[in-house]
Amino acid sequence: MKVNKIPAEERIIFPLDVSSSEEAFFWIERLNPFVGIFKIGLELFTSEGPKVIEKVRKKTDKKIFLDLKLNDIPNTISRTIKIISELGVDWVTIHVLAGASALKKASECAYNNLKLIGVTVLTSLDKADLLELGFNAELARDPKELVFRLAFLAYFSGCDGVVCSAKEVGKIKENFPELITVVPGIKLSEELGRVDDQLRTATPYEAILSGADYLVIGRPIREAEFPEKICEEIIFQIKKALEEKND
Ligand code: C5P
């Protein structure tokens, strides 16, 4: 399916940021009608091991996104991607900072329809963090430039998509329309001023309007009194943005 034809609910990625399969199943059962993709990240994968993927697969027919944010030398990456290709997941993440040859190796080694999603700059990092990491002042001043540079590298190294913030997604989508754009750091409007570790944030409406194909939304759903109602609000915002974009 072309990315601009994806229905609103299928664009929500819910991170199973929990440490046991029981908790993961609780959320899968509860949110299955409202989201398109379940994300297994480092916490659940580390506590339960790869067998958790098969267990999750038995509970849902939704896509599974293995968010391991791989970052290693090309040889290790390619051997690992072959193993991940056998696990039955739909997407996996790799840090673009692993470099072009690791990304190319990864895309050559992926099979079973595994899509490779490149992580650009974590949405928890701001200008001060980037300067501290040694990025030059020009790139750190506006993460947009750095993120675009990394998205460019991801695209030309064979990645199917990138993770970036809503602030950077517009330029990426304009230049590489077929690259899947995954945007975390989503807040519902009343939470935008709240301080936590996500620094480059936007509402679902703003993110989709800016060019996001998929949204990673965890805490705003998980910590809500009525998570299903929040999902409905998110779907409403996504639909509104899609209508405005005329998609
Ligand atoms: O919505 P919330 O902030 O709770 O989402 C957290 C999730 O987003 C975590 O699973 C984290 O790994 C993911 N994330 C990401 N890429 C980023 C920032 C967060 O995949 N740049």
Coordinates of N, CA and C and ligand atoms in Angstrom, one line a residue, residues 15 17 39 67 69 122-123 163 184 198 216-220, ligand 1:
P15 N 4.3 1.5 21.5 CA 5.5 0.8 22.1 C 5.1 0.0 23.3
D17 N 6.4 -0.8 26.0 CA 7.5 -0.4 26.9 C 7.2 -1.0 28.3
K39 N 5.2 -2.2 18.9 CA 6.7 -2.0 18.9 C 7.3 -2.8 20.1
D67 N 12.3 -2.7 17.8 CA 13.1 -1.5 17.9 C 14.3 -1.7 18.7
K69 N 17.4 -0.5 17.7 CA 18.3 0.6 17.4 C 19.8 0.0 17.4
L122 N 18.0 11.0 18.0 CA 16.9 10.7 19.1 C 16.2 12.0 19.4
T123 N 14.9 11.9 19.6 CA 14.1 13.0 19.9 C 14.3 13.5 21.3
V163 N 13.4 7.3 11.4 CA 12.8 7.8 12.6 C 13.3 9.2 12.7
P184 N 8.3 9.8 16.6 CA 8.0 9.7 18.1 C 8.0 11.2 18.7
Q198 N 11.3 13.7 26.2 CA 11.1 13.9 24.7 C 11.1 15.4 24.5
V216 N 4.8 7.1 16.8 CA 5.1 6.3 17.9 C 4.5 7.0 19.1
I217 N 3.5 6.4 19.8 CA 2.8 7.1 20.9 C 2.7 6.1 22.0
G218 N 3.4 6.3 23.1 CA 3.4 5.4 24.2 C 2.8 6.0 25.4
R219 N 3.5 6.9 26.2 CA 3.0 7.4 27.5 C 1.7 8.1 27.4
P220 N 1.5 9.0 26.3 CA 0.2 9.6 26.3 C -1.0 8.7 26.3
Ligands
C5P1 O1 5.3 8.4 23.6 P1 6.5 8.0 24.4 O2 7.5 9.2 24.6 O3 6.2 7.2 25.6 O4 7.3 7.0 23.4 C1 8.5 6.4 23.9 C2 8.9 5.4 22.9 O5 9.4 6.1 21.7 C3 10.0 4.5 23.4 O6 9.6 3.1 23.0 C4 11.2 4.9 22.6 O7 12.1 3.9 22.3 C5 10.6 5.5 21.3 N1 11.4 6.5 20.7 C6 12.0 6.2 19.5 N2 12.8 7.1 18.9 C7 13.1 8.3 19.4 C8 12.5 8.6 20.7 C9 11.7 7.6 21.3 O8 11.7 5.2 18.9 N3 13.8 9.1 18.8

